[in-house]
Short mmCIF file of C-alpha atoms in Angstrom, two decimals:
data_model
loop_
_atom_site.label_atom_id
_atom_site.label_comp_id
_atom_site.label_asym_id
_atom_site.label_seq_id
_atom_site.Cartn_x
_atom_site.Cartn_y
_atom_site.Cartn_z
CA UNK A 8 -7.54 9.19 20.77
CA UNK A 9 -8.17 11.55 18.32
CA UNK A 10 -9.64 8.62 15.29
CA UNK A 11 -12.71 9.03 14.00
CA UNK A 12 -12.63 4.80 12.95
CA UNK A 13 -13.82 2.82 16.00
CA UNK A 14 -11.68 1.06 18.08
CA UNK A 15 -12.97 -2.22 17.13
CA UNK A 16 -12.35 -1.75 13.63
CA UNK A 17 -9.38 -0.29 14.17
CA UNK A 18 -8.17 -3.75 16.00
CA UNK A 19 -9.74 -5.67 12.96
CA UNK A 20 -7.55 -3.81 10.80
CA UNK A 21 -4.31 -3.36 12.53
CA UNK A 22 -4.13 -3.58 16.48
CA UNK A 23 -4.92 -7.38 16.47
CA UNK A 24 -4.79 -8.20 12.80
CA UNK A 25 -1.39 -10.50 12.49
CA UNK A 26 0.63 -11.72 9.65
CA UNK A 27 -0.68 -15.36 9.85
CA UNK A 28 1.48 -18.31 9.50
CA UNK A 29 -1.39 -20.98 9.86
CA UNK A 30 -4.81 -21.19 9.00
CA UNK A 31 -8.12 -23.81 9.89
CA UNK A 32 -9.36 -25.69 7.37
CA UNK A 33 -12.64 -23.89 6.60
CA UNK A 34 -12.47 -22.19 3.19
CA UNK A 35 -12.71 -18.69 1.58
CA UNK A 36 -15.57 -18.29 -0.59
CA UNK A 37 -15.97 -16.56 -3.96
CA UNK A 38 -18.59 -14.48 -2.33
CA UNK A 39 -15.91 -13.19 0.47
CA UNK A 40 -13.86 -12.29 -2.37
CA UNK A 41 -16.03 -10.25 -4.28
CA UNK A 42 -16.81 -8.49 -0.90
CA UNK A 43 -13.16 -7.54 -0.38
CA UNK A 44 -12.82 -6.41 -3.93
CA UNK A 45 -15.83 -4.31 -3.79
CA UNK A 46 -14.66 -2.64 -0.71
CA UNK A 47 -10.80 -2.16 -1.78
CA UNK A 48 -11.21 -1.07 -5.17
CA UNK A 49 -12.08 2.45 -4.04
CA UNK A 50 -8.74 2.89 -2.70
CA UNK A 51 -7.31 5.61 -4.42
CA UNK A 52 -4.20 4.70 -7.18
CA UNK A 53 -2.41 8.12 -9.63
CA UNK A 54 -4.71 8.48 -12.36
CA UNK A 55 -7.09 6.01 -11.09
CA UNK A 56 -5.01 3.65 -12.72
CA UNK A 57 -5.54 0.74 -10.79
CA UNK A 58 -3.18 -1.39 -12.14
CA UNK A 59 -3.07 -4.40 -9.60
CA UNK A 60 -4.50 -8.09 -10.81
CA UNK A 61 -4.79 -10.79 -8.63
CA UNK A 62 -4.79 -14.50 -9.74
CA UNK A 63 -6.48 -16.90 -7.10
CA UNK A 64 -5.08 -20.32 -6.98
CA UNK A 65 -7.77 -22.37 -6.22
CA UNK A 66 -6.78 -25.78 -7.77
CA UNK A 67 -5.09 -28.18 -6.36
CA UNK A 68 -3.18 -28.63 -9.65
CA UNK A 69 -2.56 -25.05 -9.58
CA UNK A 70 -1.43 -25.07 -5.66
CA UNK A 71 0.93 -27.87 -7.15
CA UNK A 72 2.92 -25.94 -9.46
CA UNK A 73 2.72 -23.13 -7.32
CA UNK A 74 4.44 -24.66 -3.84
CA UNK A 75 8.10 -25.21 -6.12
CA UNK A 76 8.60 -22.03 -6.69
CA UNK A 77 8.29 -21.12 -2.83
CA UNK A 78 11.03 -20.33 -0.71
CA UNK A 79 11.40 -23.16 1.72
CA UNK A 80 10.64 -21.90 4.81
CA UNK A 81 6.68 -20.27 2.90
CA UNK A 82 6.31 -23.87 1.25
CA UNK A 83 4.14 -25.38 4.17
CA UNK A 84 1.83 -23.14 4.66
CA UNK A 85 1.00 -21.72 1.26
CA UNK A 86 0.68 -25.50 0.36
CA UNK A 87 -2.37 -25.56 3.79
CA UNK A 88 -3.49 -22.43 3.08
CA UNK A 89 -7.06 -22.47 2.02
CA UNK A 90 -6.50 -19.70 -0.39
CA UNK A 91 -3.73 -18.17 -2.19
CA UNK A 92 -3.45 -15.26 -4.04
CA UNK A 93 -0.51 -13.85 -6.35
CA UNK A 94 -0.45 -10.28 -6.72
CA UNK A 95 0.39 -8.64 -10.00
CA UNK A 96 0.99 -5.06 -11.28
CA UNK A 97 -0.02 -4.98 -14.89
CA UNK A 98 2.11 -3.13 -16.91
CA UNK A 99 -0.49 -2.71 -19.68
CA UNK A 100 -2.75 -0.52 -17.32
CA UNK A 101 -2.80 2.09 -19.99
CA UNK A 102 -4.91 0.61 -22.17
CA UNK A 103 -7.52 0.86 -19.67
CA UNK A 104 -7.30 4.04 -18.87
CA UNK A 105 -9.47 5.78 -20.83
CA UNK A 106 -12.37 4.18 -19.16
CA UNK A 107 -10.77 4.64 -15.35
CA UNK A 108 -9.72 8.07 -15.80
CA UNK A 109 -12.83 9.63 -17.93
CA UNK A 110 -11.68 13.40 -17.04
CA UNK A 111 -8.13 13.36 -18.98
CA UNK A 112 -8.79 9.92 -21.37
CA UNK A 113 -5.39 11.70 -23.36
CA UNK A 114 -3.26 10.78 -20.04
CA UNK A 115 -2.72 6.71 -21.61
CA UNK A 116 -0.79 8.89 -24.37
CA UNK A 117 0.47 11.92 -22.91
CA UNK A 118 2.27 10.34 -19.82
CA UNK A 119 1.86 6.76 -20.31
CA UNK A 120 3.22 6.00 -23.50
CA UNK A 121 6.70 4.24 -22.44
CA UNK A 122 6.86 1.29 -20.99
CA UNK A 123 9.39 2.02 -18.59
CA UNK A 124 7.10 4.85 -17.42
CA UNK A 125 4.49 2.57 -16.70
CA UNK A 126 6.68 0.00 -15.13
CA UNK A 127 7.52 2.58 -12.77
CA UNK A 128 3.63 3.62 -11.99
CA UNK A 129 2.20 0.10 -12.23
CA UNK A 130 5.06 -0.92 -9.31
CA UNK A 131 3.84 2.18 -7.16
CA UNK A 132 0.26 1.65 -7.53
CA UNK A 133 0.15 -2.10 -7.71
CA UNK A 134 1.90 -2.02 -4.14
CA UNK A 135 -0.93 0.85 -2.92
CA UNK A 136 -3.73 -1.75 -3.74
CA UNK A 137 -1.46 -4.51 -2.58
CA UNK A 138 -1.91 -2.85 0.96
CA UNK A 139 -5.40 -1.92 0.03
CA UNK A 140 -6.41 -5.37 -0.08
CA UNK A 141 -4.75 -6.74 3.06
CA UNK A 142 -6.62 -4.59 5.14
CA UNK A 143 -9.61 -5.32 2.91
CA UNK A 144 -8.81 -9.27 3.85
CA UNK A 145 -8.77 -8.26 7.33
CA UNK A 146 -12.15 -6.05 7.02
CA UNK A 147 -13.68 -9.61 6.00
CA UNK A 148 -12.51 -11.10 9.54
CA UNK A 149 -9.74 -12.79 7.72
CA UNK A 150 -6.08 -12.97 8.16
CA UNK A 151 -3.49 -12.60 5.49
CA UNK A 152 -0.22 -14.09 5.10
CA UNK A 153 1.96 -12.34 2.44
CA UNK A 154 5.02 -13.39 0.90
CA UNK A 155 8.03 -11.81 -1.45
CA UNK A 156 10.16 -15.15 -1.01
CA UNK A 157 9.48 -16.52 -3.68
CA UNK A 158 10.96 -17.12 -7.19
CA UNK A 159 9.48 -14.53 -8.89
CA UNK A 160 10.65 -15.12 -12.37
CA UNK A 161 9.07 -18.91 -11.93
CA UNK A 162 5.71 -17.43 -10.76
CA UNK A 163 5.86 -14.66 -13.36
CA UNK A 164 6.26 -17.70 -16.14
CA UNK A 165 4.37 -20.06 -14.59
CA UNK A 166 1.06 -17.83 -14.03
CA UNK A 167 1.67 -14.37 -15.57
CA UNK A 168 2.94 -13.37 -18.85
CA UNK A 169 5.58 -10.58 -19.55
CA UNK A 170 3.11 -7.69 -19.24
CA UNK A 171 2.69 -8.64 -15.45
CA UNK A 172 5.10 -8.13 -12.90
CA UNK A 173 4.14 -10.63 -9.47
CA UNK A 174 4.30 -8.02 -6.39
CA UNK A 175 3.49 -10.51 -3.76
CA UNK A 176 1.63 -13.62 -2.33
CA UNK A 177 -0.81 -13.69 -0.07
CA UNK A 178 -2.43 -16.63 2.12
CA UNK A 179 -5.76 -16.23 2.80
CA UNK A 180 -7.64 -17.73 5.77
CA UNK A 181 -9.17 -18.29 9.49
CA UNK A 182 -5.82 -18.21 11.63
CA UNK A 183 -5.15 -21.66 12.68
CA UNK A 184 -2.99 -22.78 16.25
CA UNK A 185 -0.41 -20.73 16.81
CA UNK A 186 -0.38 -18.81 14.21
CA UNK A 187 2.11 -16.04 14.64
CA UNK A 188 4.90 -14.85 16.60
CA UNK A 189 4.70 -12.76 19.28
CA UNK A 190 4.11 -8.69 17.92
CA UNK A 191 7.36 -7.36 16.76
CA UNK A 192 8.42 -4.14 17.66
CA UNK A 193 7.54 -0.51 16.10
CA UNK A 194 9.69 2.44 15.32
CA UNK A 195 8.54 5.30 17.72
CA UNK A 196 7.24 8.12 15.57
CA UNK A 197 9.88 10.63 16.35
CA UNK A 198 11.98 7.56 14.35
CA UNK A 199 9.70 7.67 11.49
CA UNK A 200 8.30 11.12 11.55
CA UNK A 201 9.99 14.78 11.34
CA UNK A 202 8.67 18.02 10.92
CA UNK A 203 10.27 21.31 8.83
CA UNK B 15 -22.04 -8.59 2.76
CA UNK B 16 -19.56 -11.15 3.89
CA UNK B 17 -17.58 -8.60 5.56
CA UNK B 18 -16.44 -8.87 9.04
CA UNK B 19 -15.78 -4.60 9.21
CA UNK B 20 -19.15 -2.48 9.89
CA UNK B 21 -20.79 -0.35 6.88
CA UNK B 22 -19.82 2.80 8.61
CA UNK B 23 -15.61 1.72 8.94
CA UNK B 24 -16.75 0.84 5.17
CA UNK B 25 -17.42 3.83 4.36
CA UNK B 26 -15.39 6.09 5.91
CA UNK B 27 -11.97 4.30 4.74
CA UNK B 28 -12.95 3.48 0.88
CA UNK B 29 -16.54 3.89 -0.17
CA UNK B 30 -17.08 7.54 0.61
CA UNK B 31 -13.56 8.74 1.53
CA UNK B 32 -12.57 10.43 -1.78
CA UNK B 33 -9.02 12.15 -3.02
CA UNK B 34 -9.54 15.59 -1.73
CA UNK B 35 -7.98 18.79 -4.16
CA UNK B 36 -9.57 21.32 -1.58
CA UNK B 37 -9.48 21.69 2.21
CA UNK B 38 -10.87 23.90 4.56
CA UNK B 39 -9.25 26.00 6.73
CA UNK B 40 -9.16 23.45 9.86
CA UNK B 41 -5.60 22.59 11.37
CA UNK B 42 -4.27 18.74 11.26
CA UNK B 43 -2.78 18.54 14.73
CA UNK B 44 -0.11 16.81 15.95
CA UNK B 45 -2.22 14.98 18.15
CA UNK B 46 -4.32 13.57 15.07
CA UNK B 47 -0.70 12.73 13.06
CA UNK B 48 0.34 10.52 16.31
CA UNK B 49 -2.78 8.69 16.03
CA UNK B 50 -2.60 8.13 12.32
CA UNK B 51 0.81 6.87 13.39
CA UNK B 52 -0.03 4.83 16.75
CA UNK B 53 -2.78 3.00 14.19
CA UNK B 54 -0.91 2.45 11.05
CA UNK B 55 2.35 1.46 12.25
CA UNK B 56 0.59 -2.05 12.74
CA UNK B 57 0.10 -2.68 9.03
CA UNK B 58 2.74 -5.53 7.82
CA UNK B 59 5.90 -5.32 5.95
CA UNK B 60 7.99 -8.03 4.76
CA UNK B 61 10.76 -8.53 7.83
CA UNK B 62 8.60 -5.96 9.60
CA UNK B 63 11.41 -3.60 7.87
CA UNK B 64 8.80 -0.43 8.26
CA UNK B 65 11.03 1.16 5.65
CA UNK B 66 8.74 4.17 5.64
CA UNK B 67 9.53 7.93 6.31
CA UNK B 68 7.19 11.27 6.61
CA UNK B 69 8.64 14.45 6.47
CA UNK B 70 5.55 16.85 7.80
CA UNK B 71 5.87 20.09 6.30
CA UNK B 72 4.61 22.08 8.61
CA UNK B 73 6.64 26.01 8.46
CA UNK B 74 5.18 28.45 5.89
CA UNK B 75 9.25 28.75 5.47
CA UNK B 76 9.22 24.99 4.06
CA UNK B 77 5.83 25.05 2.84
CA UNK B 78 7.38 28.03 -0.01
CA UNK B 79 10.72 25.79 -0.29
CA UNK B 80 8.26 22.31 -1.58
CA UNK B 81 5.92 24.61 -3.71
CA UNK B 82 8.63 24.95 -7.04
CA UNK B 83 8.79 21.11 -6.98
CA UNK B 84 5.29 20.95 -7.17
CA UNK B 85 4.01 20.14 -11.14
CA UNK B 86 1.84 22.95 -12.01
CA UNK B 87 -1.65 21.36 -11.58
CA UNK B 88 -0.29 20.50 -7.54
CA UNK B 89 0.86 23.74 -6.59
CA UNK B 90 -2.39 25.86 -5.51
CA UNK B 91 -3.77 23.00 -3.22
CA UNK B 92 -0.60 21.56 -2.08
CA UNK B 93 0.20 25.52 -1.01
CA UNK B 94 -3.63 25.58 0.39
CA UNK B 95 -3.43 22.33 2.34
CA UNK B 96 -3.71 22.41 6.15
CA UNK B 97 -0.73 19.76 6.47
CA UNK B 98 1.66 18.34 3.44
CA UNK B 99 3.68 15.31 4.16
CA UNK B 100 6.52 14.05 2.16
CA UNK B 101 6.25 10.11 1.90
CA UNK B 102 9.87 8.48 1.28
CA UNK B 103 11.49 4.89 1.62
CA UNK B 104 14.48 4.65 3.72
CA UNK B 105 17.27 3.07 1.50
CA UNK B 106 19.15 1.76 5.02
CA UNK B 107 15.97 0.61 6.78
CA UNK B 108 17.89 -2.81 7.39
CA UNK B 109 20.24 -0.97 10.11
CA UNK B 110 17.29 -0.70 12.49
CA UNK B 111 16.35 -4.80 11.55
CA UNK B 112 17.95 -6.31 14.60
CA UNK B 113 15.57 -4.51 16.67
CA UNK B 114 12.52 -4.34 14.11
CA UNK B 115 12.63 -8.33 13.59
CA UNK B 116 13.91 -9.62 16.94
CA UNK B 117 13.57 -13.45 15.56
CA UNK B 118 16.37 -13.71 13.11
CA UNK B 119 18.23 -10.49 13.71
CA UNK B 120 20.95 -11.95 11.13
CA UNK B 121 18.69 -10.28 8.71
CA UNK B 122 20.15 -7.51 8.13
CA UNK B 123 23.35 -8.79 6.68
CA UNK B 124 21.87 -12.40 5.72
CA UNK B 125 19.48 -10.71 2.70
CA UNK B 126 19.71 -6.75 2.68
CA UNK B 127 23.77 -6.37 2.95
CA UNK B 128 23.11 -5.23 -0.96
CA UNK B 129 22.55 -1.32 -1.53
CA UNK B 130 20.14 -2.12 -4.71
CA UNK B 131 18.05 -5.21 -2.61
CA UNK B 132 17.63 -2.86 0.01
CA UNK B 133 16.31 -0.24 -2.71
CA UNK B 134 13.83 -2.42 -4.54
CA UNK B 135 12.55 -4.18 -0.65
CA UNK B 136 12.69 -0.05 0.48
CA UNK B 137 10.13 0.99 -2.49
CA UNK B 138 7.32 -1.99 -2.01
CA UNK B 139 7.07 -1.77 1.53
CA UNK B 140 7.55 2.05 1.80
CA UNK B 141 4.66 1.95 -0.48
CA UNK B 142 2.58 -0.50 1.31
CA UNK B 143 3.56 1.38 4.61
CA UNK B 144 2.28 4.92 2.14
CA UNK B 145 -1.16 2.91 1.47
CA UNK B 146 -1.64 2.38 5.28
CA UNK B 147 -1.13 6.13 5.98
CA UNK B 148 -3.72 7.04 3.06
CA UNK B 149 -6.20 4.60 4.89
CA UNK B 150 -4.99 6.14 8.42
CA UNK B 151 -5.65 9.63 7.51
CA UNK B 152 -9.41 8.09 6.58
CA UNK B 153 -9.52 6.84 9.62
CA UNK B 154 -8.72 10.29 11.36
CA UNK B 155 -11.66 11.65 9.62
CA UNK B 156 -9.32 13.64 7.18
CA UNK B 157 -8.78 13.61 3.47
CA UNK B 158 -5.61 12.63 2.03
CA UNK B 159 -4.81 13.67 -1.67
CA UNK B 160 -1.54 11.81 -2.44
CA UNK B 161 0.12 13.21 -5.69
CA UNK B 162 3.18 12.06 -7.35
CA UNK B 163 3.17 15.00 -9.86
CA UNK B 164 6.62 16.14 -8.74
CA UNK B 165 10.04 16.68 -9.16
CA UNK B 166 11.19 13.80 -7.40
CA UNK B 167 15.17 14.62 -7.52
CA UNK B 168 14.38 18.19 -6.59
CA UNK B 169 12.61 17.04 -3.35
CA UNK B 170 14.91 14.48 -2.16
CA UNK B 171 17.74 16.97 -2.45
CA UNK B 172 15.47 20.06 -0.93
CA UNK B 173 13.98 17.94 1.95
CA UNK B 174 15.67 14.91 2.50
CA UNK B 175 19.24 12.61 1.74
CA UNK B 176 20.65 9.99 -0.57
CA UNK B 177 19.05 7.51 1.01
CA UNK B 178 15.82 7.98 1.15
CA UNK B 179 13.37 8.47 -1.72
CA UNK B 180 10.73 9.92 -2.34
CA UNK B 181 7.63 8.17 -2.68
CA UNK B 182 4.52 10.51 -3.02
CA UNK B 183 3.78 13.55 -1.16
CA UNK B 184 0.22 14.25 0.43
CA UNK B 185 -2.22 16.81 1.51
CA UNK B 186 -4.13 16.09 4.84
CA UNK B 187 -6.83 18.01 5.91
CA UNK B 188 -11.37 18.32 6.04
CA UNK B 189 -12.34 18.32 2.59
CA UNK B 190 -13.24 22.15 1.20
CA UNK B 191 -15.79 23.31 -1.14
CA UNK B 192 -15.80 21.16 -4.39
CA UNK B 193 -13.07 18.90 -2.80
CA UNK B 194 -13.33 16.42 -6.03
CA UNK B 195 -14.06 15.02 -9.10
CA UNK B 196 -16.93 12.91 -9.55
CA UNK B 197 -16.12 9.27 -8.76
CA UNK B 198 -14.23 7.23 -11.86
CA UNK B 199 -15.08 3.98 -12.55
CA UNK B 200 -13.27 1.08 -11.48
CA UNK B 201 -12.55 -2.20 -13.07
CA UNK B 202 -14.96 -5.18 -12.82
CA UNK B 203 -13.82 -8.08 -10.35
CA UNK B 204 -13.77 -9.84 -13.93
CA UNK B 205 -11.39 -7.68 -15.38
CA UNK B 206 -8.88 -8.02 -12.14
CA UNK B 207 -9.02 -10.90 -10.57
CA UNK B 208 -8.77 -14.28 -12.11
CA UNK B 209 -9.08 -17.98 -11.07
CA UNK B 210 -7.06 -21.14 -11.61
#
């Protein structure tokens, strides 16, 4: 092993961390939240332009007019889950980047100025801390569950507004009985991987 | 702390690891790519489609072939780096589904039979899959300084095909002398994440 991480953090994070398709009943706190955040916000995005938002649905008037918009076979379990998060890239990041990116504050103008431009970055770097904070939800002792089947347009409407494009949802939770299938399979590196 | 990962995983994969623009000297074996590899390959996709690709450019030949792609403010590091890798999505990741996501191996022609699905699916989980690397190399005890200041067309044509694209391309090595910038801010958990 040549990994500097310890093995039992790397199992947290990816050797026994699973996709989880059930969770117990015992909630996720604000405080767990704020944990994650402060952890995964460090993770680095082009420009520092950090352009994920995240919209907890904590309600159960909120779950309600989340769960139609669901594909059927997520419906269940993002309806038990006991938290559920819709990730967003904001396509406005610009405006904040004269405060993220102090050493070139000209960059919102000089290569952020379309909005196609940013749709581009925001998708990019909105997925990076997408992944960020899954492993982040793991590094709490959590397991995450997310989602693209959904109606996006629906949950874009329904929670967003037009300057925020939904990336993903994720359950949040304690895994619950059998909560996953058995480990898929991996492409072997020299499937992934070549060298020049 | 309500996290579950210890203060010195914490550390090394977000609080202190930092986007490095120098490196020493130090080779980035194959050995230490493997178990970036062997570790990441774990993180989830959606379908467990792994849509990821890493071209390592290892030959001083290929190494002076990815330099005039390079914007001008990449070249000198990504020419100094001990080990560049070109990050792309694979366009045709569903032909490898039936044996990525044994359970419903009618995947592959049941949602990704269309060429621009399979792009759009491709780019979020390539870049998930990209996030998990940047964390991986962390976990190696390397730097990673991902950069998408290049010409994208020129390097899919140089160093890879028409279906894959490129993604972001990053240095890998132990951070040199002034390796970076003083940390930038980040956004308040107010100004990201919101509750209903």
């Amino acid at each position: 092993m040549s990994l500097a991480l310890d093995p039992a953090a790397q199992d947290l994070l990816f050797r026994e961390a699973r996709t989880a398709n059930t969770f117990t009943d015992e909630p996720v706190t604000e405080e767990q939240v704020q944990a994650i955040y402060d952890l995964v916000k460090y993770g680095p995005t082009a420009f520092n332009q950090s352009p994920l938002r995240i919209v907890l649905v904590r309600s159960a008037e909120a779950r309600e007019r989340l769960i139609p918009h669901m594909a059927e076979g997520n419906q269940a379990k993002t309806a038990a889950a006991p938290l559920v998060a819709i990730l967003a890239a904001d396509n406005e990041f610009h405006q904040e980047l004269p405060q993220l990116f102090p050493h070139f504050p000209q960059a919102k103008d000089v290569f952020f100025a379309e909005r196609p431009v940013r749709e581009q970055a925001a998708g990019l770097n909105a997925a990076l801390q997408a992944a960020y904070f899954i492993v982040g939800v793991r590094a709490a002792g959590l397991a995450a569950g997310p989602m693209t089947g959904f109606d996006f347009a629906g949950v874009q409407k329904e929670f967003l507004d037009g300057d925020h494009t939904p990336l993903m949802i994720v359950n949040i939770g304690k895994p619950g009985d059998d909560a996953w299938f058995p480990r898929s399979p991996r492409l072997a590196y020299d499937e992934v991987i070549t060298t020049v």
